[in-house]
CSV table of C-alpha atoms and ligand atoms in Angstrom, one decimal:
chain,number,residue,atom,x,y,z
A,1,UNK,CA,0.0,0.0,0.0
A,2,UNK,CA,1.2,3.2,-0.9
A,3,UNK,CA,0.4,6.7,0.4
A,4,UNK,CA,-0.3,9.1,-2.7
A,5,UNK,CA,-1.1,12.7,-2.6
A,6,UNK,CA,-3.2,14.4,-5.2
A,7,UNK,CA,-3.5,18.4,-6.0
A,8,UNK,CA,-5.9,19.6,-7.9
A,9,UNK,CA,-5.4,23.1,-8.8
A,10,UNK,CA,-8.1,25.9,-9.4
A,11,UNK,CA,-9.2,24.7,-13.6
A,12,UNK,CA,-9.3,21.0,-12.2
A,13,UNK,CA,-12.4,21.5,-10.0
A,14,UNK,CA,-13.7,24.9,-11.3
A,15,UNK,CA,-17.7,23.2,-11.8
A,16,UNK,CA,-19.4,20.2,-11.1
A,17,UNK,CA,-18.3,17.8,-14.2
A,18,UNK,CA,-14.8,18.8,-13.4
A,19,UNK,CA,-15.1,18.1,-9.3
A,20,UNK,CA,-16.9,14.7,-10.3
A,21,UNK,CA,-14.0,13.9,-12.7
A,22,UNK,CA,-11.3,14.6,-10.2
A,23,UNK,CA,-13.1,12.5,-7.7
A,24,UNK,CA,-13.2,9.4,-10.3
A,25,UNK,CA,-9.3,9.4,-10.5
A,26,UNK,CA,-8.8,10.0,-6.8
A,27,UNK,CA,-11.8,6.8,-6.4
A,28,UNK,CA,-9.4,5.1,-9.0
A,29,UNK,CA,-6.3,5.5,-7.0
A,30,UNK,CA,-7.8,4.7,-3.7
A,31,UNK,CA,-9.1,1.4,-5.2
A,32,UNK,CA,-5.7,0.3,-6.4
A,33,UNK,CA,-5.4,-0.3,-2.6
A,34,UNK,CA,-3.5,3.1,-2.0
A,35,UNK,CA,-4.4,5.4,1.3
A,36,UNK,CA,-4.7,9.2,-0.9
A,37,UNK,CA,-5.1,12.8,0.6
A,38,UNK,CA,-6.3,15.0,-1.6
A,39,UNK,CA,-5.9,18.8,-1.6
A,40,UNK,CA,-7.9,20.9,-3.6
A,41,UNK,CA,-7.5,24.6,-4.6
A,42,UNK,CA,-10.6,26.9,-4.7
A,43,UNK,CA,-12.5,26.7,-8.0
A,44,UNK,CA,-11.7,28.4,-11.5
A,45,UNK,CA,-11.2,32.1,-10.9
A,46,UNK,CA,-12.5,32.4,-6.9
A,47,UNK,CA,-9.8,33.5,-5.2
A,48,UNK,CA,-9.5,36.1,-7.8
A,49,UNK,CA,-13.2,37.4,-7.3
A,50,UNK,CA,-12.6,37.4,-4.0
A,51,UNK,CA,-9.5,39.9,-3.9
A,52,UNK,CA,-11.7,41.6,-6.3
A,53,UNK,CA,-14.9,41.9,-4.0
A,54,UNK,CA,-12.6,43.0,-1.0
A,55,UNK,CA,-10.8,45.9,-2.8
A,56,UNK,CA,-14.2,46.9,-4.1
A,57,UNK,CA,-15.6,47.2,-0.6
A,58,UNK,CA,-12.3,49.0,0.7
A,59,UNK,CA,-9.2,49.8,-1.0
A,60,UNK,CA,-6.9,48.9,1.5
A,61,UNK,CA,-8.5,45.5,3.6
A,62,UNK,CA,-6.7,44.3,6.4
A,63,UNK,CA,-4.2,41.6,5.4
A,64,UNK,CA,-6.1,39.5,8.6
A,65,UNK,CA,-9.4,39.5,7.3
A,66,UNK,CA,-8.6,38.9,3.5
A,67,UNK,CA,-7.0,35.5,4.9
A,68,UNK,CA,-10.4,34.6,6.4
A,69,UNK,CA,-11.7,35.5,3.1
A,70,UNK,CA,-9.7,33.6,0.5
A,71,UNK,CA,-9.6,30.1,2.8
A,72,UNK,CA,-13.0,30.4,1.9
A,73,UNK,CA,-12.5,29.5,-1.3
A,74,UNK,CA,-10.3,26.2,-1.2
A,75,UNK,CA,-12.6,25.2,2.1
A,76,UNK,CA,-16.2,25.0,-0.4
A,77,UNK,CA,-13.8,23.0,-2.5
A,78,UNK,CA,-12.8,20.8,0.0
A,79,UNK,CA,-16.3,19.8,1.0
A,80,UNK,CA,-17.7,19.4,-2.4
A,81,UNK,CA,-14.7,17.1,-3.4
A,82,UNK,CA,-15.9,14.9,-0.2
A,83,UNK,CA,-19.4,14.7,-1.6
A,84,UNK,CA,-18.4,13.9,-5.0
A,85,UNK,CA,-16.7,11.0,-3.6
A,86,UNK,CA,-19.6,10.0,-1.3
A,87,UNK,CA,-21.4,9.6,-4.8
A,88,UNK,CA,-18.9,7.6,-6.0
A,89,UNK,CA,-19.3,5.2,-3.1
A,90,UNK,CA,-15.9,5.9,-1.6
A,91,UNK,CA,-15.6,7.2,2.2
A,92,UNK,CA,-14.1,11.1,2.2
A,93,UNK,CA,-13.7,13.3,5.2
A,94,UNK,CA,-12.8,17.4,4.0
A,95,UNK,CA,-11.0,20.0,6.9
A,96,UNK,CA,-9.5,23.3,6.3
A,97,UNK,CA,-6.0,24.0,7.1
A,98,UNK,CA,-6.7,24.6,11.0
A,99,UNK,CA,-8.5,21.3,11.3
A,100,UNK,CA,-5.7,19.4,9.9
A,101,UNK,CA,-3.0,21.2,12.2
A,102,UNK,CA,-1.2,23.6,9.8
A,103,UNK,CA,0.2,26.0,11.9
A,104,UNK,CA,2.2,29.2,10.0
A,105,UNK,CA,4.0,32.5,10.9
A,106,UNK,CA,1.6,35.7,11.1
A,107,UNK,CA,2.6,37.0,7.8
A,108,UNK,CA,-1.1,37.5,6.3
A,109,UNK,CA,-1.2,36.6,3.1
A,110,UNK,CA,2.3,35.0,2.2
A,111,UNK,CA,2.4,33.0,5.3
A,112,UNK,CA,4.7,29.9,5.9
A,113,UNK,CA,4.1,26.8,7.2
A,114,UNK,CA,6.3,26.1,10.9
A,115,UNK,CA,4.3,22.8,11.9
A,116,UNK,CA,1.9,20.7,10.5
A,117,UNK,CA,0.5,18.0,13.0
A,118,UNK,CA,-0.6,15.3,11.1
A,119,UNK,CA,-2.5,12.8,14.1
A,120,UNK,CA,-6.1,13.5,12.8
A,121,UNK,CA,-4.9,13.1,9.2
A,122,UNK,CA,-3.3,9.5,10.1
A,123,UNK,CA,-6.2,8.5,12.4
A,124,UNK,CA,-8.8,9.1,9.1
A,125,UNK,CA,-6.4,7.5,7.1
A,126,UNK,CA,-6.3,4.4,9.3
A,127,UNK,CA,-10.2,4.6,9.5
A,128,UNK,CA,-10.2,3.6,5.5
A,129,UNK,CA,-11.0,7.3,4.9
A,130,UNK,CA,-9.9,9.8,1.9
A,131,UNK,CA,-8.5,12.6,3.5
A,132,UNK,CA,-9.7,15.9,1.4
A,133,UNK,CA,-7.8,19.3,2.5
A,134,UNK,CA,-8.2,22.8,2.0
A,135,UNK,CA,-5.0,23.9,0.2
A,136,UNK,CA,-3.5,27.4,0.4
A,137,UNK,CA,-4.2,27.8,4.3
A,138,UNK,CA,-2.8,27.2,8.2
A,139,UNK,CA,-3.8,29.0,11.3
A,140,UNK,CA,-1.1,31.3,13.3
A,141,UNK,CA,-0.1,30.9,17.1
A,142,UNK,CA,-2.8,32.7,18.1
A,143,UNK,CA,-5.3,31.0,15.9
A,144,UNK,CA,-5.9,33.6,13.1
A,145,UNK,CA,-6.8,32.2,9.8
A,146,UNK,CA,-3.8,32.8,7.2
A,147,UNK,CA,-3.0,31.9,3.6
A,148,UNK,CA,0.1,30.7,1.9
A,149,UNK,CA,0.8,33.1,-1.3
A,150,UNK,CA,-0.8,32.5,-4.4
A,151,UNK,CA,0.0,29.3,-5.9
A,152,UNK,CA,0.1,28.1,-2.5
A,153,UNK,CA,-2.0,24.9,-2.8
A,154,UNK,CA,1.1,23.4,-4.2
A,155,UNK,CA,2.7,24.2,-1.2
A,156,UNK,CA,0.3,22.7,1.0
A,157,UNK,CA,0.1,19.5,-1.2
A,158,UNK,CA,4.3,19.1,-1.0
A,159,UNK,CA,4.4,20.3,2.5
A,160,UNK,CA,2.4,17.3,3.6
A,161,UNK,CA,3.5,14.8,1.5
A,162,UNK,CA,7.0,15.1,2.9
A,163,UNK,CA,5.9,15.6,6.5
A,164,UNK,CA,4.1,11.8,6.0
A,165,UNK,CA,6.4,10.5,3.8
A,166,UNK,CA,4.4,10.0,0.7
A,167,UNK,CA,5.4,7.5,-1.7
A,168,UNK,CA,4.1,10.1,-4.4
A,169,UNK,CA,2.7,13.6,-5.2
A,170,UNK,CA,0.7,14.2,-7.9
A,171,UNK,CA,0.1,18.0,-8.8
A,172,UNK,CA,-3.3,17.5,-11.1
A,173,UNK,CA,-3.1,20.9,-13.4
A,174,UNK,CA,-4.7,22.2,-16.6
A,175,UNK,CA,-1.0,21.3,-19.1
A,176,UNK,CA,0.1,17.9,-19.5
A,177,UNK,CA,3.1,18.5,-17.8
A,178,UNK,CA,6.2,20.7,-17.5
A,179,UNK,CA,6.9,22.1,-20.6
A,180,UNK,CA,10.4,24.0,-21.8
A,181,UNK,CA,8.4,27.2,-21.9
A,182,UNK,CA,4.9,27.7,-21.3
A,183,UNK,CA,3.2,25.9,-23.8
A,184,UNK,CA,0.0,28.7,-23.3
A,185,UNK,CA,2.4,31.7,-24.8
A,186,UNK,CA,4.8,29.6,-27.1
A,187,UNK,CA,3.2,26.7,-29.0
A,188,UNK,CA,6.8,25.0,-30.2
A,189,UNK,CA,7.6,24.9,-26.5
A,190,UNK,CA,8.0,20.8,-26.0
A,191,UNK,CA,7.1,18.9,-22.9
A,192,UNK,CA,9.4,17.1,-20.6
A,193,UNK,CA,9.0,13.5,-19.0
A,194,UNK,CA,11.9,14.9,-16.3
A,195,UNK,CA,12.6,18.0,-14.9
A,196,UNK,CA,15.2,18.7,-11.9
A,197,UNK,CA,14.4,20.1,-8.8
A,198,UNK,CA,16.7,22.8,-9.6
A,199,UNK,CA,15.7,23.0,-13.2
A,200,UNK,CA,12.2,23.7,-12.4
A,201,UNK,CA,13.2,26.1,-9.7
A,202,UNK,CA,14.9,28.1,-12.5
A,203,UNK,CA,12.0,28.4,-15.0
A,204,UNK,CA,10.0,29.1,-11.5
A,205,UNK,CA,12.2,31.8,-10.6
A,206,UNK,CA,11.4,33.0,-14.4
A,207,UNK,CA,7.8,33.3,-14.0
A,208,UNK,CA,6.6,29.6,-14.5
A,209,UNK,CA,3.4,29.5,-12.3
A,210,UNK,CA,3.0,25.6,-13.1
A,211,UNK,CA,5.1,25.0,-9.8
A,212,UNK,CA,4.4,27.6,-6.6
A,213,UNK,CA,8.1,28.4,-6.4
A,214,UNK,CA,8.2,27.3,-2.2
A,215,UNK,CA,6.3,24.1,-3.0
A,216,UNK,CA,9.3,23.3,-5.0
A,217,UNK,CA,12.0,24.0,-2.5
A,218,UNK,CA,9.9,22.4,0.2
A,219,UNK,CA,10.0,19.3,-2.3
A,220,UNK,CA,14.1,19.6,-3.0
A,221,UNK,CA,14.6,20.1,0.5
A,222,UNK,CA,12.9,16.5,1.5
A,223,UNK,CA,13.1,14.9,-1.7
A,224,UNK,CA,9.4,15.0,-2.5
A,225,UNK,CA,9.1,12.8,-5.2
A,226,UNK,CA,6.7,14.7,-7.3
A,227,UNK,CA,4.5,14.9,-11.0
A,228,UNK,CA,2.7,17.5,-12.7
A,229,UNK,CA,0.0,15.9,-14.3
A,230,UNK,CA,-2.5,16.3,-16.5
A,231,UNK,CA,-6.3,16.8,-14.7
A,232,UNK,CA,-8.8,16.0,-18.4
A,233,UNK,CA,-6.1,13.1,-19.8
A,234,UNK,CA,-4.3,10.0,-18.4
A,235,UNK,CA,-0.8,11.5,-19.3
A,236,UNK,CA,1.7,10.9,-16.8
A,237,UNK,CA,3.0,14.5,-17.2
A,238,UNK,CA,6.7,15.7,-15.5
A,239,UNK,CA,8.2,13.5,-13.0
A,240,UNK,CA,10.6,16.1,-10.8
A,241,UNK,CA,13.6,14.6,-9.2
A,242,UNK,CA,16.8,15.3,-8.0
A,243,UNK,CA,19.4,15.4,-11.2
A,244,UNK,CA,18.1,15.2,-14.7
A,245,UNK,CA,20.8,15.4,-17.1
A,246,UNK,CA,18.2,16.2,-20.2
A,247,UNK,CA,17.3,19.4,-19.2
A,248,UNK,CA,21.0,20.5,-18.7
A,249,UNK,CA,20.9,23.9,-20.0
A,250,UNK,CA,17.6,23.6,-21.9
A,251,UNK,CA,16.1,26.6,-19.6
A,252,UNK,CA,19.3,28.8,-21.2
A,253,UNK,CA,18.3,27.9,-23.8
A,254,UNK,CA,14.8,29.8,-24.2
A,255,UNK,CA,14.0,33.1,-24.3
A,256,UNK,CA,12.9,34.2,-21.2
A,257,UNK,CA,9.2,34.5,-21.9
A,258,UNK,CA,8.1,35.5,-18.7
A,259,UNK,CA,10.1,38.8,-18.6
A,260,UNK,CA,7.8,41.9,-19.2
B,1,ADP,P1,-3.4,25.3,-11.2
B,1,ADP,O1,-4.6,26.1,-11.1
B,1,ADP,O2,-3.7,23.9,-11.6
B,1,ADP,O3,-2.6,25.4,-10.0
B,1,ADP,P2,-1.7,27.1,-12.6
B,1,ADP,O4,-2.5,28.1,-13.5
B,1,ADP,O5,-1.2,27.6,-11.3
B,1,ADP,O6,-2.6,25.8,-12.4
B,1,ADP,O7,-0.5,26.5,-13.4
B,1,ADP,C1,-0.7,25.9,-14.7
B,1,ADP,C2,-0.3,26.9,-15.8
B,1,ADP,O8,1.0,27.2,-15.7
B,1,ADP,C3,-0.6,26.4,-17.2
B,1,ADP,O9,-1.9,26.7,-17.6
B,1,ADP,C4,0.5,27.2,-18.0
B,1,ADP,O10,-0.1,28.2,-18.8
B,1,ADP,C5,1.4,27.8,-17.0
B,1,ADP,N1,2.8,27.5,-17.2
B,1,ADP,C6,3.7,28.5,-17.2
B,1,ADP,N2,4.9,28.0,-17.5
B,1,ADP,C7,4.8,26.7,-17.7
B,1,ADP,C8,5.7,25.6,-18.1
B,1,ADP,N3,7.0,25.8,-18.3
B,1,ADP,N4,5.1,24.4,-18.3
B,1,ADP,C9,3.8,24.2,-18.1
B,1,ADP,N5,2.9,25.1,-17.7
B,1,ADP,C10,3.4,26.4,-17.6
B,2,LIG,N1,-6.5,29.6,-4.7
B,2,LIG,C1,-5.2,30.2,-4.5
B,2,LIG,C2,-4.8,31.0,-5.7
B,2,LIG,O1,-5.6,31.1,-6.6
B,2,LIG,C3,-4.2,29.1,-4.1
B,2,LIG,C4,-4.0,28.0,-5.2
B,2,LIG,O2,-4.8,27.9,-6.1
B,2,LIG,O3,-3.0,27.3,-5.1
B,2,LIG,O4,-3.7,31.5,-5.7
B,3,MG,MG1,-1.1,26.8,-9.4
């Protein structure tokens, strides 16, 4: 038995066929006989409305209260996701960050994560369940709500993964994979099957939003073994590991595309 973690990002669950889909392959991979946690980002474009809402209503919102706002977002995710695997037949149990014991620094709205303590997440998983978590989100020492940076249900999804160990993390996204350029702006831009750590950190550190850039040096730092993959095919997308000689100086290579 293995323990897999799967992240699916904002595209991946934005409506109901999409939820329902996700919750087939996480069904799938729980039936193979594996335990899975899954952590899910809040739908399509919310987070976005959100910020947009708050700046609407005042101009300047306090860094505290946009954090209870945005968790908001992955946390109606997160119980969906556990109902669309209830229809499936298949036991799910969703929490927000705070439920599952992600405790972070004060810094509203880029927070990092200092602890996460994982005994209700291994008790559910003993209990045969299929852990679903609210991405993007811990709770400070004194038990305010904060958020991780945008991007930062990769974070969340790596962060636990290599506090339990996980024989794999899967990062469900709206590409096939890691490509040598982003294959939205530049269409010969060609897809890898391995990218290193550091590799990835590079085009990251470009502007490549496939990867949150600390979900990546969380994974190098524990050796996260971990795949971008494809949410609407079967493609096994971008294994990241430690050295990949392929990729030796293929970001160089490129034009910076990201640059503005
Ligand atoms: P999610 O909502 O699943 O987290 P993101 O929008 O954060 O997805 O990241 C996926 C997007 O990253 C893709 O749609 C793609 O346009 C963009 N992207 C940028 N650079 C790359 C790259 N080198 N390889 C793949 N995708 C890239
Ligand atoms: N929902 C958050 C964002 O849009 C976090 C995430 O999707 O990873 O940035
Ligand atoms: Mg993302």
């Amino acid at each position: 038995m293995q323990l897999i973690v799967q992240k699916f990002g904002g595209t991946s669950v934005a409506d109901a066929t999409r939820i329902k889909y996700a919750a087939e392959r996480v069904t799938n991979t729980f039936s193979e006989g594996n335990q899975v946690i899954v952590i899910v980002s809040a739908r399509g474009k919310m987070t976005d409305e959100l910020l947009e809402l708050a700046f609407e209503i005042n101009k300047k919102p306090s860094t505290r209260e946009l954090d209870m706002l945005l968790s908001t977002g992955e946390q109606m995710s997160c119980a969906l996701m556990a109902m669309a695997i209830h229809s499936l037949g298949f036991p799910a149990v969703s929490f927000s960050g705070r439920q599952i014991g992600i405790t972070t620094d004060s810094i509203h709205t880029k927070a990092r994560i200092v602890n996460i303590d994982a005994k209700r997440i291994l008790e559910e998983l003993s209990n045969n369940k299929i852990v679903v978590i609210a991405g993007y989100q811990g709770v400070d020492e004194n038990d305010n709500i904060t958020t991780l940076g945008r991007g930062g249900s990769d974070t969340t999804a790596v962060a636990i993964a290599a506090h339990l160990k996980a024989d794999m993390c899967d990062i469900f996204t709206d590409v096939d994979g890691v490509y040598t350029s982003d294959p939205r702006i530049v269409p010969e831009a060609r897809k890898l099957t391995k990218i290193s750590y550091d590799e990835i950190l590079e085009l990251a550190s470009l502007g490549a939003q496939v990867l949150n850039v600390r979900s990546i040096e969380v994974a190098k730092k524990y050796n996260v073994p971990l795949r971008v993959r494809p949410s609407f095919n079967d493609g096994l997308g971008t294994l990241i590991c430690r050295e990949v000689s392929e990729m030796e100086n293929i970001v160089r290579k490129w034009c910076n595309p990201y640059k503005k």
